[in-house]
PDB file of C-alpha atoms in Angstrom:
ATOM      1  CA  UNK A   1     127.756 110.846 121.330  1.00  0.00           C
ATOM      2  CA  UNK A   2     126.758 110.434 117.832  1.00  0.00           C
ATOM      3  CA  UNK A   3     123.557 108.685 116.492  1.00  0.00           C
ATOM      4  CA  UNK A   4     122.683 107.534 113.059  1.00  0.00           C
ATOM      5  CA  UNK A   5     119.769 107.910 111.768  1.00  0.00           C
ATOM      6  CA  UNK A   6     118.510 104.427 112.807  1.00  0.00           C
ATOM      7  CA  UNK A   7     119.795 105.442 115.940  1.00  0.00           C
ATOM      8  CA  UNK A   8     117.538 108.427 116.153  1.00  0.00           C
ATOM      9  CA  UNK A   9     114.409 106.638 115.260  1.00  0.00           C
ATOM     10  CA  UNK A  10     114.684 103.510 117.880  1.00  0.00           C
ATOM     11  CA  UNK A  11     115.228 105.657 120.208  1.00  0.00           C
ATOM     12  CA  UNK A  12     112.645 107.405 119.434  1.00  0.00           C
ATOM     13  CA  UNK A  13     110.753 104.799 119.458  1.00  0.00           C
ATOM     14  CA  UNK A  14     110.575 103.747 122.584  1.00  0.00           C
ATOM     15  CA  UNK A  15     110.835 106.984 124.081  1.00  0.00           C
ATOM     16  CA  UNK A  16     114.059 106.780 125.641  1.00  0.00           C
ATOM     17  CA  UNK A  17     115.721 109.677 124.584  1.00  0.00           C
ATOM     18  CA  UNK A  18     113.901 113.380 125.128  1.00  0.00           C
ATOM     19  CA  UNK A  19     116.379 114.938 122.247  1.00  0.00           C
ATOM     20  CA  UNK A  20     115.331 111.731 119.423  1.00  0.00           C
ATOM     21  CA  UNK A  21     111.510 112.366 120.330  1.00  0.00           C
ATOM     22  CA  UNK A  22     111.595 116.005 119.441  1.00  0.00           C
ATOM     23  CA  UNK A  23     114.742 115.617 116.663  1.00  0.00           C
ATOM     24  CA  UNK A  24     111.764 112.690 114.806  1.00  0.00           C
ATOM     25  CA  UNK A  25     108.886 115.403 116.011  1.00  0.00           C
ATOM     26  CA  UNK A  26     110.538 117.977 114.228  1.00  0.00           C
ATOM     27  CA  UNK A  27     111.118 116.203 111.065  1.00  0.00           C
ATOM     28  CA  UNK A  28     107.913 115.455 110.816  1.00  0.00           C
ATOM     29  CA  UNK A  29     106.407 119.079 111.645  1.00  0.00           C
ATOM     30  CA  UNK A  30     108.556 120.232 109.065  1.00  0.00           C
ATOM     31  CA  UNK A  31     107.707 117.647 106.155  1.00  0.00           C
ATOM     32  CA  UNK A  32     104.297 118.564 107.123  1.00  0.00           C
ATOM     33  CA  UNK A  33     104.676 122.451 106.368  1.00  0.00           C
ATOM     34  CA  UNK A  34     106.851 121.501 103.145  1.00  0.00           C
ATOM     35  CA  UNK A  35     103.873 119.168 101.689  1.00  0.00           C
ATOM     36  CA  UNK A  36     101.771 122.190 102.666  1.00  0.00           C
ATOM     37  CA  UNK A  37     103.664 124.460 100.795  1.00  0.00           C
ATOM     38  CA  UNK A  38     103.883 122.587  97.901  1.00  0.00           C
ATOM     39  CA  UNK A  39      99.989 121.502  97.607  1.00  0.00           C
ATOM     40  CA  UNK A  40      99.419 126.002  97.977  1.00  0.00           C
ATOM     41  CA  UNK A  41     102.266 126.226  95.473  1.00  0.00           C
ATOM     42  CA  UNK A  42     101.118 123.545  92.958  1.00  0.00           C
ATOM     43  CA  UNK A  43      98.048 122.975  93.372  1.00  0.00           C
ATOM     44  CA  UNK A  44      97.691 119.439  94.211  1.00  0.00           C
ATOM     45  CA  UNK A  45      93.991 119.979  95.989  1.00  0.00           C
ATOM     46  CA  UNK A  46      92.978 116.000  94.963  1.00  0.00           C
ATOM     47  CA  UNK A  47      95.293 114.907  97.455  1.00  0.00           C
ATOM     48  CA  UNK A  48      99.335 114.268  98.601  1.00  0.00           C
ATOM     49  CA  UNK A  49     101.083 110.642  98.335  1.00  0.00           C
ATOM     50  CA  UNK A  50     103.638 110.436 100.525  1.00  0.00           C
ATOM     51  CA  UNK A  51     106.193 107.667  99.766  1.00  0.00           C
ATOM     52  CA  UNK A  52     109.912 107.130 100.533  1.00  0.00           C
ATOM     53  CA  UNK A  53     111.843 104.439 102.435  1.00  0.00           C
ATOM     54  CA  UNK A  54     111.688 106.613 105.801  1.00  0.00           C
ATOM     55  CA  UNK A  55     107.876 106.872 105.245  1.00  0.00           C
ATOM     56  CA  UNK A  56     107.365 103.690 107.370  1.00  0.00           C
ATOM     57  CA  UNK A  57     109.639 104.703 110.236  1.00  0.00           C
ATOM     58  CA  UNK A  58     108.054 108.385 110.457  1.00  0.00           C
ATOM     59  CA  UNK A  59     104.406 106.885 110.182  1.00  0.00           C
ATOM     60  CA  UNK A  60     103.715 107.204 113.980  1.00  0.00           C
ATOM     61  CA  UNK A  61     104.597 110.776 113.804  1.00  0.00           C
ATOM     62  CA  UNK A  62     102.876 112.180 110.651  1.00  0.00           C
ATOM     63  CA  UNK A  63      99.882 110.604 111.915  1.00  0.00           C
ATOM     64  CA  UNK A  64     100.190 111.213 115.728  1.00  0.00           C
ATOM     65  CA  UNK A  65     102.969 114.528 115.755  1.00  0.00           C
ATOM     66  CA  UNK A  66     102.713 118.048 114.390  1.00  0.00           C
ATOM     67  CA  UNK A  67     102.816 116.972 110.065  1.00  0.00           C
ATOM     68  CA  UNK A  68      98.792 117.314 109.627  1.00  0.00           C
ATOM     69  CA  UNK A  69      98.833 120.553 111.994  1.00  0.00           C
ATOM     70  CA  UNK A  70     101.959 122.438 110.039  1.00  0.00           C
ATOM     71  CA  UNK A  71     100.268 121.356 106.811  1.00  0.00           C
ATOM     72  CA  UNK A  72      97.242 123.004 107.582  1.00  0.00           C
ATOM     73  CA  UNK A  73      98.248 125.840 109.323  1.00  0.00           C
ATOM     74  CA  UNK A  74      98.294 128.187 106.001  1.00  0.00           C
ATOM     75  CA  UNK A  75      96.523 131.404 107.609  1.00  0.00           C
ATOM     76  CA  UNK A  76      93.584 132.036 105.444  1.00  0.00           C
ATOM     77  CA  UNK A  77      93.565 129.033 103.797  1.00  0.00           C
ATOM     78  CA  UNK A  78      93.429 126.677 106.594  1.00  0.00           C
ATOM     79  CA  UNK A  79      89.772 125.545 106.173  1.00  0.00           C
ATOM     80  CA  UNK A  80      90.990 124.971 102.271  1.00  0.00           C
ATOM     81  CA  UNK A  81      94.141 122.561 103.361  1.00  0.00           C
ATOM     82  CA  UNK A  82      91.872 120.629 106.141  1.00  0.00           C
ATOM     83  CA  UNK A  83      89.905 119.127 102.940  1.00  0.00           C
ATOM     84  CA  UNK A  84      93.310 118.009 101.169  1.00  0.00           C
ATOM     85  CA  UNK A  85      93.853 114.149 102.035  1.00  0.00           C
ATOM     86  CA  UNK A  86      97.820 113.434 102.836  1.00  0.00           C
ATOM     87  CA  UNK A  87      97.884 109.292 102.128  1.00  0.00           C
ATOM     88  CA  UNK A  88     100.744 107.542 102.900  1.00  0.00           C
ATOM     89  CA  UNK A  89     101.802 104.796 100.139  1.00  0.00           C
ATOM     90  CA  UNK A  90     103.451 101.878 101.532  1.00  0.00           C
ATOM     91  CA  UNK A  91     104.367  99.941  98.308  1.00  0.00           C
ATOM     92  CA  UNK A  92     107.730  99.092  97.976  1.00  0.00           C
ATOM     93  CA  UNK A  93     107.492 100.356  94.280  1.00  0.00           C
ATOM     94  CA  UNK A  94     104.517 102.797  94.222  1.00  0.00           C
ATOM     95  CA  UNK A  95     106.148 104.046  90.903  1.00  0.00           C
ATOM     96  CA  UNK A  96     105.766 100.704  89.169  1.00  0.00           C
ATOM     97  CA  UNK A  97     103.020  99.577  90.882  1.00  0.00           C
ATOM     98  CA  UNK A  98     101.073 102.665  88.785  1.00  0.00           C
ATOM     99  CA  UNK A  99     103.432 102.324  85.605  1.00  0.00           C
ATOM    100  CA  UNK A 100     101.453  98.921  85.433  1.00  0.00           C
ATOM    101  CA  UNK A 101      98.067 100.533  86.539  1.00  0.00           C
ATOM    102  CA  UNK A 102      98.551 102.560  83.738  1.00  0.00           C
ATOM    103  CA  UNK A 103      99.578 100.042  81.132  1.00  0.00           C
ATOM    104  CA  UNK A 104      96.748  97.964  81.933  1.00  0.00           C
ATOM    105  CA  UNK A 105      93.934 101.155  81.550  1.00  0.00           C
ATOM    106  CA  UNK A 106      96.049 101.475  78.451  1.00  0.00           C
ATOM    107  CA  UNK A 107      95.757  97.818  76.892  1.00  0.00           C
ATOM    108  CA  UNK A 108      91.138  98.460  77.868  1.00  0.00           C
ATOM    109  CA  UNK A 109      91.490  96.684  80.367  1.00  0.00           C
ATOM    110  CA  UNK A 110      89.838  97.208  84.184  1.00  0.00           C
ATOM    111  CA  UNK A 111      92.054  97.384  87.325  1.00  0.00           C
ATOM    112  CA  UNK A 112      89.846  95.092  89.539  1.00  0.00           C
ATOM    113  CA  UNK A 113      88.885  91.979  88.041  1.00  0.00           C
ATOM    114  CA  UNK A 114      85.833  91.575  87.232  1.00  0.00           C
ATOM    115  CA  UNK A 115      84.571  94.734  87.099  1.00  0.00           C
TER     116      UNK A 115
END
């Protein structure tokens, strides 16, 4: 039988299907490794923002499933990667959302009112 991706996920979800547990599992495993990868590679050691429409249907597993574990495991520099934050951005438009952060720093202005 063939499953979409939506497919995949609900069932998933709920557990009802061994293969879509460890198919979502995986996923997540690897996006963990790749963000790992890329933060040794780059150097992003502030921090990763994850964002992307599948974000909020993988959530349970990159906080629950192998994505923190694969993107620390980096041999010697585990204890480095265990101090990198991974946050998940759930904006709809995280890219505008800090387009306008930034226009309003730009104009003098503060972020929170007030302050």
């Amino acid at each position: 039988e063939e499953y979409t991706p939506e497919d995949i996920t609900a069932r998933a979800e709920t557990g009802s299907d061994p293969l879509c547990v460890r198919t979502v599992e995986t996923l997540a495993g690897i996006f963990g490794s790749v963000a790992g990868d890329l933060v040794l590679s780059l150097g992003g050691w502030a921090g990763v923002y994850l964002t992307g429409g599948v974000l909020p249907i993988l959530l349970p597993w990159l906080k629950h499933g192998g994505f923190r574990e694969r993107f620390e495991s980096k041999g010697r520099f585990r204890e480095t990667m265990e101090q990198v934050p991974t946050v998940a951005m759930m904006h709809p438009e995280p890219g505008l959302l800090g387009a306008a952060a930034l226009a309003v720093l730009d104009a003098g202005k503060p972020l929170v009112p007030g302050a």
